[in-house]
Coordinates of C-alpha atoms and ligand atoms in Angstrom, one line a residue:
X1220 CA -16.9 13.9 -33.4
X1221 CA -17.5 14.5 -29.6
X1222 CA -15.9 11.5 -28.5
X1223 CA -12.0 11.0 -29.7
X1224 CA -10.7 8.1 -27.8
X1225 CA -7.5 8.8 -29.5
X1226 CA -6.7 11.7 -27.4
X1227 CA -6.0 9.9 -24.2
X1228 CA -3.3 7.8 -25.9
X1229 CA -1.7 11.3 -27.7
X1230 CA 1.9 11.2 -25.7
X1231 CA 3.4 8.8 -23.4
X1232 CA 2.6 10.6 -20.3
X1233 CA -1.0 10.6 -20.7
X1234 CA -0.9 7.1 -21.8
X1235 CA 0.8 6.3 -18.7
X1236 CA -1.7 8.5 -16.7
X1237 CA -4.5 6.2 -18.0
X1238 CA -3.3 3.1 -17.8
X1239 CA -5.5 0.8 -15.9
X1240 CA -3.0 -2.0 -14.7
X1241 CA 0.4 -2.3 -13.2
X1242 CA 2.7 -5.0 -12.9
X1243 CA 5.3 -4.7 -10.0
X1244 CA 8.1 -7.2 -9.1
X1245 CA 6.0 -7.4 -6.0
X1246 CA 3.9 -9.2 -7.5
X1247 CA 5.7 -12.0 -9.0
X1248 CA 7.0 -15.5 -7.9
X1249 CA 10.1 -17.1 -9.5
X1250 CA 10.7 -20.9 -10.2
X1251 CA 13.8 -22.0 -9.8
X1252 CA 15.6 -25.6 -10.5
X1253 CA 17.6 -27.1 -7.7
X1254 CA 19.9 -30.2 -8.5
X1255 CA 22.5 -32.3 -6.1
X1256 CA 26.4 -31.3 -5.8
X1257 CA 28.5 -28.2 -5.6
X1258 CA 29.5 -25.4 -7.7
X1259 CA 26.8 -27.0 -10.7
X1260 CA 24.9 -24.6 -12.9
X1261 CA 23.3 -26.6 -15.7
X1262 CA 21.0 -24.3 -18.7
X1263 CA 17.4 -26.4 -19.4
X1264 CA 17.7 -26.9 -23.3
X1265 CA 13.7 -25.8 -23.8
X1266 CA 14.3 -23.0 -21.9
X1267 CA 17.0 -20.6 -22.4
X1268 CA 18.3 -18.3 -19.9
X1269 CA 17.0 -20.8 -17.0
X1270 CA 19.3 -22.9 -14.9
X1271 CA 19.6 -26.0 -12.6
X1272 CA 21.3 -24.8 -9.5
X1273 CA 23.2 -26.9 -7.5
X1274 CA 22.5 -25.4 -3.5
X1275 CA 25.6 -22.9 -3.2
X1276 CA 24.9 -21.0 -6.4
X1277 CA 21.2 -21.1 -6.1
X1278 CA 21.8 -18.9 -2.6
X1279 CA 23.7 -16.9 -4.7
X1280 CA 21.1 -16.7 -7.5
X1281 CA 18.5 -16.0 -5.0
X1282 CA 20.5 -13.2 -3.1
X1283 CA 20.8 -11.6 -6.6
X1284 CA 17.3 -11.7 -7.1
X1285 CA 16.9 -10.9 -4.0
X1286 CA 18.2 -7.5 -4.7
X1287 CA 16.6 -7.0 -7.7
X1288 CA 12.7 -6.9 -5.6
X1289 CA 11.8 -10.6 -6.3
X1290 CA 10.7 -12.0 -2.2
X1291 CA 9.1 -15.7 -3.7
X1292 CA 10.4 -18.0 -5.1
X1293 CA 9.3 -21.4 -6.0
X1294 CA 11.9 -24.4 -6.2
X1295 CA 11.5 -27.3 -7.4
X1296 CA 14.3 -30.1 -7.3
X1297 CA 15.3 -32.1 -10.1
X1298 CA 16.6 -35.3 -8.9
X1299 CA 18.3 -38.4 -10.6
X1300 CA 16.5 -41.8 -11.2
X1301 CA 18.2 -43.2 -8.4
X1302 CA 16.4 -41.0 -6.2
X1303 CA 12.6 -41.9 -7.7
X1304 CA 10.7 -45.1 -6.7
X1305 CA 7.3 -45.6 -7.0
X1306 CA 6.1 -44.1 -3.3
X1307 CA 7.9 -40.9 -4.0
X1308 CA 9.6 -42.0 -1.0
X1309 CA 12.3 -38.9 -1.1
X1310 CA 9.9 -36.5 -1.3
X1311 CA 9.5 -36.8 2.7
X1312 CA 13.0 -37.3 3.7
X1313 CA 14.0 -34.5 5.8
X1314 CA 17.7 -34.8 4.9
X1315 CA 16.7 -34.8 0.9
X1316 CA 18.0 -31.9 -1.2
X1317 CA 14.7 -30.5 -1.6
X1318 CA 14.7 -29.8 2.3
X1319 CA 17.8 -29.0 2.7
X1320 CA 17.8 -26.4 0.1
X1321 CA 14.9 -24.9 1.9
X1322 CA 16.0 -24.9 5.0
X1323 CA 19.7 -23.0 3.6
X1324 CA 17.6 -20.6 1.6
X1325 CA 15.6 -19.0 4.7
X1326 CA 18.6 -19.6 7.0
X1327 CA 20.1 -17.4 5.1
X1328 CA 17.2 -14.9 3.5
X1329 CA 14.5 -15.2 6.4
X1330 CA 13.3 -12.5 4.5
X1331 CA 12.5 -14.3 1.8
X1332 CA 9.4 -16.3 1.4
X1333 CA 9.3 -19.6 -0.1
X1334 CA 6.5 -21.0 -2.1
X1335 CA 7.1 -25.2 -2.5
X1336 CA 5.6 -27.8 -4.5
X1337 CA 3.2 -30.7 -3.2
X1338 CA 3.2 -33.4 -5.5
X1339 CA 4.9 -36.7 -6.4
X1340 CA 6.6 -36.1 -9.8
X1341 CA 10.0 -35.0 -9.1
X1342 CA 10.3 -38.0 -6.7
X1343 CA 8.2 -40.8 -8.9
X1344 CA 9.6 -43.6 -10.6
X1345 CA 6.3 -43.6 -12.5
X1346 CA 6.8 -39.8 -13.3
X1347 CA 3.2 -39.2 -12.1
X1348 CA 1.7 -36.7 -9.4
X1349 CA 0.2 -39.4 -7.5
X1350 CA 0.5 -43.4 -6.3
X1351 CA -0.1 -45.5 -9.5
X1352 CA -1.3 -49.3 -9.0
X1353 CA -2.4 -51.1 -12.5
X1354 CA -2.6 -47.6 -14.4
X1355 CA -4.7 -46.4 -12.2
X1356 CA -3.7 -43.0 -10.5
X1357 CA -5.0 -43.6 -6.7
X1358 CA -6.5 -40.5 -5.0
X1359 CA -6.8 -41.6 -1.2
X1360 CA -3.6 -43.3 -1.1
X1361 CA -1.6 -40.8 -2.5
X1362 CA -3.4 -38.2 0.0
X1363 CA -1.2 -39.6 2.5
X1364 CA 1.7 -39.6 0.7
X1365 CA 1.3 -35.8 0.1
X1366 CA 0.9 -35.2 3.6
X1367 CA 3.7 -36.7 4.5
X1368 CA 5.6 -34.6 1.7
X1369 CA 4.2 -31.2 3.3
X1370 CA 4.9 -31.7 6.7
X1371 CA 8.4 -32.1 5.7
X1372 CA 8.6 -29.2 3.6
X1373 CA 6.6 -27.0 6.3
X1374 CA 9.5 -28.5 8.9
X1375 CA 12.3 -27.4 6.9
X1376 CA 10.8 -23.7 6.6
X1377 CA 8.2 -23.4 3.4
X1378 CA 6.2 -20.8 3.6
X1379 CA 3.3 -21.4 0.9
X1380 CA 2.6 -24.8 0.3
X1381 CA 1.3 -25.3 -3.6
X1382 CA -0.1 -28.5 -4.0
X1383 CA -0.4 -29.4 -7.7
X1384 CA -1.2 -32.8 -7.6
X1385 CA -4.8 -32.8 -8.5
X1386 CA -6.2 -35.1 -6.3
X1387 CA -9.5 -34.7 -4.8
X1388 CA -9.8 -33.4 -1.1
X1389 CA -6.1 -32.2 -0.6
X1390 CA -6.4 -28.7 0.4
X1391 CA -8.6 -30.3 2.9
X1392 CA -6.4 -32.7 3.9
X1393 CA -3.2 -30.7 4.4
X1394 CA -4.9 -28.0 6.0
X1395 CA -6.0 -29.9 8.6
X1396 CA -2.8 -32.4 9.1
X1397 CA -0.3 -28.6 9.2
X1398 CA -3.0 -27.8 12.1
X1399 CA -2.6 -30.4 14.2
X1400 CA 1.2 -30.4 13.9
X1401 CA 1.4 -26.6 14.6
X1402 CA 1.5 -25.3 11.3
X1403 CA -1.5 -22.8 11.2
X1404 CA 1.1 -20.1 9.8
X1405 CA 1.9 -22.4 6.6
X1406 CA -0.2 -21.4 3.9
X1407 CA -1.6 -23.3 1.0
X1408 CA -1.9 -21.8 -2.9
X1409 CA -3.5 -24.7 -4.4
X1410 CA -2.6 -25.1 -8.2
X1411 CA -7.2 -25.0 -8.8
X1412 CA -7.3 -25.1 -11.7
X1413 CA -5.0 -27.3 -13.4
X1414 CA -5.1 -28.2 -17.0
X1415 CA -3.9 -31.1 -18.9
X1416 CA -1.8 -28.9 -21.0
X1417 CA 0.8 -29.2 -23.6
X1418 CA 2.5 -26.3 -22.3
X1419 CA 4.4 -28.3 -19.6
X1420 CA 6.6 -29.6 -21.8
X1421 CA 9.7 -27.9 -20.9
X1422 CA 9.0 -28.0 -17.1
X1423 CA 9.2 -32.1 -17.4
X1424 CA 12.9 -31.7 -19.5
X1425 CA 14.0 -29.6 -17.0
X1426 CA 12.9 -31.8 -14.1
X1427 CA 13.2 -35.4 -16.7
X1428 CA 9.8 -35.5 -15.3
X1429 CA 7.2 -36.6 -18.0
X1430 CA 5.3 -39.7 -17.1
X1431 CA 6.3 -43.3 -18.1
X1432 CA 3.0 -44.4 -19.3
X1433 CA 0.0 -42.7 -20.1
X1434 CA -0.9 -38.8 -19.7
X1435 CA -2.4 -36.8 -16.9
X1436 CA -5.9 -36.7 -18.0
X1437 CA -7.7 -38.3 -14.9
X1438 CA -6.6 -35.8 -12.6
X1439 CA -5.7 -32.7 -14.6
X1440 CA -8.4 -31.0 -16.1
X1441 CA -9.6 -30.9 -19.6
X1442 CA -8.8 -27.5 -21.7
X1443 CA -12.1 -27.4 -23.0
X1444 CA -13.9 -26.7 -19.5
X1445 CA -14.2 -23.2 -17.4
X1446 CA -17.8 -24.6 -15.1
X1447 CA -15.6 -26.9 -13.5
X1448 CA -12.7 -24.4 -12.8
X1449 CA -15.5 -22.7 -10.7
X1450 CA -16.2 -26.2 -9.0
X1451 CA -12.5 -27.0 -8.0
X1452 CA -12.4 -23.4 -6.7
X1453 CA -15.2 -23.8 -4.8
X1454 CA -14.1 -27.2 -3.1
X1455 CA -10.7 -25.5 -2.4
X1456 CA -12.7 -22.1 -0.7
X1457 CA -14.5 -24.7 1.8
X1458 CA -11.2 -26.5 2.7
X1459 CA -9.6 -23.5 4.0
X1460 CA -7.1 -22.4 0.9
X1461 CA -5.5 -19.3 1.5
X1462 CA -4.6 -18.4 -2.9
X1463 CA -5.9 -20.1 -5.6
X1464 CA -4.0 -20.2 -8.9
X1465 CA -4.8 -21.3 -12.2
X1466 CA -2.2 -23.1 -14.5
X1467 CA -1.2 -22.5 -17.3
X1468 CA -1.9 -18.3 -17.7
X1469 CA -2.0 -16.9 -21.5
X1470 CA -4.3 -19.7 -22.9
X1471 CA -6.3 -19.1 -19.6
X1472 CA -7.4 -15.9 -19.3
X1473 CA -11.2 -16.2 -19.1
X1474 CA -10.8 -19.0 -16.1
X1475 CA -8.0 -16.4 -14.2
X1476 CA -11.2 -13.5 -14.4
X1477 CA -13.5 -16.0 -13.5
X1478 CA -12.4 -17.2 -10.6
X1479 CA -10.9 -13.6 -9.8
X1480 CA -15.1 -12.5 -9.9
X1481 CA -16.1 -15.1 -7.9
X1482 CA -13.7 -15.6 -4.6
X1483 CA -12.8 -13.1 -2.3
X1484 CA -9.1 -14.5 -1.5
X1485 CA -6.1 -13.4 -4.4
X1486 CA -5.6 -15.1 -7.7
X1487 CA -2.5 -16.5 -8.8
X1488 CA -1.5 -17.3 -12.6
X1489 CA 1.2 -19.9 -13.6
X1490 CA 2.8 -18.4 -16.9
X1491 CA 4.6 -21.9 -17.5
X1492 CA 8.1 -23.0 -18.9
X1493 CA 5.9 -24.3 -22.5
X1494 CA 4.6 -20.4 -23.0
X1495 CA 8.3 -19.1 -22.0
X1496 CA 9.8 -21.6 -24.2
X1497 CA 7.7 -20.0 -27.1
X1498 CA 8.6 -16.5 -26.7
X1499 CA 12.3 -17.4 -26.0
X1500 CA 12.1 -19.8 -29.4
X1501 CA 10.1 -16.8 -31.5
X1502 CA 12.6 -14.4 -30.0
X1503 CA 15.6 -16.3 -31.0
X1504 CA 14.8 -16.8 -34.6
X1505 CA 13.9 -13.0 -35.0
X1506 CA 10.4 -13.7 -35.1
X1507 CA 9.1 -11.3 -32.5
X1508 CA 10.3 -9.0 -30.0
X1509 CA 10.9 -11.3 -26.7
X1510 CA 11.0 -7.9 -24.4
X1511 CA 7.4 -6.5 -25.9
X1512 CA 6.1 -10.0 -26.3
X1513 CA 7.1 -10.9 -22.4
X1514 CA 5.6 -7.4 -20.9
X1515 CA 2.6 -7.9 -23.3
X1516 CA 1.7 -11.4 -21.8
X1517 CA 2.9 -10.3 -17.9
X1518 CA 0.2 -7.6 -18.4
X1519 CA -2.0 -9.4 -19.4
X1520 CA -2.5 -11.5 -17.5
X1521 CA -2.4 -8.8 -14.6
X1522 CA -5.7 -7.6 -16.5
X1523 CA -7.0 -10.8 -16.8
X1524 CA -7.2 -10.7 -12.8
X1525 CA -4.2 -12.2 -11.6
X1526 CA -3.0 -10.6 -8.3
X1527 CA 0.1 -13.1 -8.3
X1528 CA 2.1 -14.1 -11.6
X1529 CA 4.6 -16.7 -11.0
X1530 CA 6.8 -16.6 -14.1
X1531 CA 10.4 -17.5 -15.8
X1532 CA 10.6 -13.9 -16.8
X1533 CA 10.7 -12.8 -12.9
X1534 CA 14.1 -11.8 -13.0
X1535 CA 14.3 -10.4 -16.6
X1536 CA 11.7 -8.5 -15.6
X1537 CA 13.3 -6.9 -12.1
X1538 CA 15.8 -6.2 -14.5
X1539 CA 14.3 -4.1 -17.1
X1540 CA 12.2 -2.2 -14.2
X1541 CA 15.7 -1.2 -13.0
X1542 CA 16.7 0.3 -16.2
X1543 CA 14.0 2.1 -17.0
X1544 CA 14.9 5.5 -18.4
X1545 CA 14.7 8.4 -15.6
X1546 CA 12.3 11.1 -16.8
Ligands
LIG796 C1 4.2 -30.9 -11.1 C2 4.3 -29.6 -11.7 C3 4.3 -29.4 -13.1 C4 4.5 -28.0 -13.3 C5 4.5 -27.5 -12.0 N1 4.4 -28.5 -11.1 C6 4.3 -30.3 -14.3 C7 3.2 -31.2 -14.5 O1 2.1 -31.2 -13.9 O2 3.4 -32.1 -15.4 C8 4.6 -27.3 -14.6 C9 5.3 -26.0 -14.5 C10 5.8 -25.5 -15.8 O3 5.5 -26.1 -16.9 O4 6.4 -24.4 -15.8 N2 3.1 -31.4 -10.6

């Protein structure tokens, strides 16, 4: 036998020599919950370990991240029912906790950069992404809506604007409305492609976020379809997106390499709160390892083609790379 394959995996330090991807903290992008009031620090039930933050102790949650190597994060706020109506109406008001916790977070960590959401969930009475008239999710209309939503986020400081509405023609749309009010620095990551997935689940607890009638078929996309990932991708190259991202990551590996082959711009990967519920649940009950099982799945997806992971395990993570044994 000429060819043993098995003797570049004989100790750890060849294996390391010959690894073929890396995962650095660099790389990643944390979510993090936001909710009204002081001193509040609330655990989402689906997904242990993660917290609602009221503003004073997410700055300090952020600042220890911050020194652990994580630079991104991604709120999102989680407001009450008296806050939602049907026009998403608080999603553009500049005094909202959403803005305001923006605007704290880079007053006080202009170092850190801050990827925000674009869509109308957290702020709909309807619980969907976009304007709903007669069960009908509107495109057009809620275009408008959106925009208004992203200037105000790109006023109070955002620097990555993720749109993960869906709707046809937004990157488009908010690319050219940040222009004409200044904002040619504010990028856009558009959440591409965007599947109708089950995997959600615990994001919407977290957020009481899930939609009052029907599901989001008409604007998510269907599991069952990679061609179309290519399409989206394509309409979000033309209209000027700086990062695309595909969402959810482990069940959508082929579509992260796919688009990763085809565009020359980097590739994010959403590793969502239903896929770190699972390993968090399995961990729990002694079922698996939740350390191997959450540095198998960050890899990868790495090797899949993601350049970008934003994940629950961001901080877990920075963690265990600061403990790794000194050799
Ligand atoms: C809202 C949004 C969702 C997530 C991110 N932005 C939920 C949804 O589309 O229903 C999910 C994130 C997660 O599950 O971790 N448009």
């Amino acid at each position: 036998m000429l060819r043993r394959p098995r003797r570049n995996r004989k100790s750890s330090a060849i294996r390391d020599l010959v690894e073929e991807t890396q995962l650095s903290v660099k790389q990643l992008i944390f979510p993090i919950f936001i909710i009204d009031g002081d001193s509040q620090r609330e655990e989402v039930k689906s997904m242990p370990g993660i917290y609602r933050y009221s503003i004073d102790l997410l700055l300090e949650e952020v600042a220890a991240c911050r020194d652990l190597g994580i630079r991104t994060f991604a709120p999102f706020p989680a407001l009450t029912d008296d806050k939602k109506d049907p026009f998403a109406e608080e999603g553009h008001n500049p005094e909202g906790l959403f803005p305001t916790a923006i605007r704290q977070i880079k007053e006080n960590f202009p170092d850190v950069s801050l990827m925000t959401d674009i869509a109308m969930d957290p702020y709909s009475s309807d619980g969907h992404d976009g304007l709903v008239r007669d069960g009908e999710i509107l495109n057009d209309e809620t275009l408008e809506i959106l925009g208004k939503m992203a200037l105000t986020q790109a006023e109070a400081g955002a620097d990555i604007l993720g749109p993960s509405d869906m709707m046809d023609g937004r990157v488009g749309y908010l690319r050219n409305l940040l222009d004409e009010h200044g904002y040619q620095q504010v990028s856009i990551m558009s959440y591409t492609a965007k599947y109708a997935s089950a995997f959600y689940g615990p994001f919407r607890d977290a957020l009481d976020s899930a939609p009052k009638s029907g599901d989001k078929k008409t604007y998510q996309m269907n599991p069952a379809n990679r061609v179309e990932a290519l399409m989206e991708a394509e309409l979000d190259y033309e209209e000027g997106v700086d990062m695309l991202m595909v969402k959810p990551a482990l069940a959508y590996l082929d579509i992260i390499r796919s688009l990763k082959d085809n565009f020359p711009i980097p590739i994010a990967a959403y590793q969502v709160s239903g896929e770190y519920a699972m390993i968090k649940a399995a961990a729990a009950n002694g079922w698996l390892d939740g350390e191997k099982a959450m540095l198998e799945s960050l890899i990868s997806i790495r090797r899949a083609g993601a350049d970008i992971i934003l994940t629950y395990f961001a901080k877990e993570y920075a963690i265990l790379q600061t403990h790794l044994p000194d050799l």
